[in-house]
DNA sequence: TTGTATGCGTTATCAA
DNA sequence: TTGATAACGCATACAA
């Protein structure tokens, strides 16, 4: 009837096996597992020995039932960008590595009227321990409130600080873009085009603000004619770039609010017979692998998305006793590559 | 004491609430949830009405404990390619949408000696209902066996059929490459270079076999000088391309075993002052978004990875009663874009 | 066709 | 500092 090591013989050993063999109660074993402070050192050592000996691993499903919370960290997003998603996943995974947590991915449709209900259904079903809300839906306060109502921890990622210290992780897009555009100005560019991101979200707004601040600091005015906008996709970058290049007096440099659009603009320029960077300098934003795989390699702003995701997840799963990492702002930096030179004349 | 709708007042309603209100036993409610056939239509309707009325949602954690299996489908991979991963996730998610399953992502390190133990630990912890094994670790029989031992359903994705009908989903890379290379031959190319993928895996081997078959069918011999190899990364494509271009008698066309390497080869060619496609035609494999974002747009083989992942997940979560989709082979096709023309002379 | 008793493996309550 | 016993919410065996 009994299995190896005196366990119950079916499947993996349970807390009962440990308790029986260690000759203590289940609750005591439970206390050892949960690192309860009120336990004699002797008992703890003894029980830990038995646990190691019979290879006991606590059953997460049972714990989940009792605790009303699963050992899952979920990334909720409405962002289809592959590089972005994988970097976020990488960051979260590195934070929960060696823990008992698993990463669940839950995309939602930003345009769906049932988005909040969809997320509610997800939270009710899987009962994740915590969720990382990715931009841009991280900006949605209804969703944050929903998490709170469900007693689900959450951290909101954004280009600005979207919540309290323990619930937010941010980059400083405005400052990063200011530096990038100043870099163009320092090289002699004065007619600088801007390819904006989609309206209504924080990151495009911040990036535009950074652009305007840099121009203003240099005493340059922002010519609305030199501002065109896209949707963060490659195709939209092509048409936005097209529009700027077709101008009677086109820009000598362009800052695009993300790499995909920057690369779209590069294609548009090349179709027009323009050489990059000789005829047109371009700076992007994100530092996706893509940006170093194009010709010429794209000068861009490194967006610390992996670190942000790591920090977000580490805030979620910080052990009860320990203070979570207090940081919430992570630095961006300009990556100089080959798509910027001084203007021709 | 009682909450709204006569529920127990704390938290969401449970099976007990439904049973009490419907004046049936828990087991009957359980039968309704699990669509048991032995139930009178009348009782079923009645109970379903109560369920709807009080908004009862079965607790997955409790079911997981009782069933010894969580409502999770996991994607286990050791593939760092972002486009690939996101497409796979997209396919799986579309298959489990509207079900109670969630998608968990578990990367592993192919080079780690503890890879099997790592996966075992994951399976023991999260107890996923089923796992999709992505290439190339899907080729590892130890891992498949491990899943079986744990009573965990699995489907192996590959460039060839790796398991029985219900445990495999495949593309036919060999045939797809044969068509692509034949396409080059039909346009007049005879000196055709091959950039292979990394040794030791099935997909590079199959793709090479397709290359050889096409050449043989046209009466052309494979010149080993024109075969160079990479690791499926952009950088390796650059150097592999470089090597072919530096040849005294370089190829007029190149087939690269994936898009990233193809684009790397494009960059290498451009650095050499070669025009694409005029001086060098290139065909890739995968049809990543990338391939249409480069200039000129890359002619490539569409690898039906989204559909494969969808099919894999649908096999895993097929309801007990229903027959799962019997298909396992999904077609690839050549996507003609702008990187191929006839050789100069 | 329906119900009763019991099990799943853990945590919480409260007493010792 | 420890333990007995009751949740947690659902499924299964076995009756009825």
XYZ file of C-alpha atoms (C1' of nucleotides) in Angstrom, chain B residues 10 15 26-27 30 56 58-59 63 66, chain D residues 7-16:
20
model
C -19.486 36.246 0.781
C -22.147 25.127 -6.522
C -24.571 19.418 -5.740
C -23.961 16.444 -7.905
C -22.062 19.278 -11.294
C -22.644 31.309 -10.997
C -17.531 27.310 -11.509
C -14.353 27.796 -9.513
C -12.097 21.863 -10.229
C -10.535 17.611 -7.814
C -13.325 25.131 5.595
C -12.144 25.844 0.337
C -15.510 24.279 -4.059
C -15.891 20.664 -6.895
C -15.791 15.573 -8.599
C -16.259 10.556 -8.063
C -17.916 6.029 -6.226
C -21.532 3.984 -5.005
C -26.353 3.838 -3.743
C -31.024 4.534 -4.305
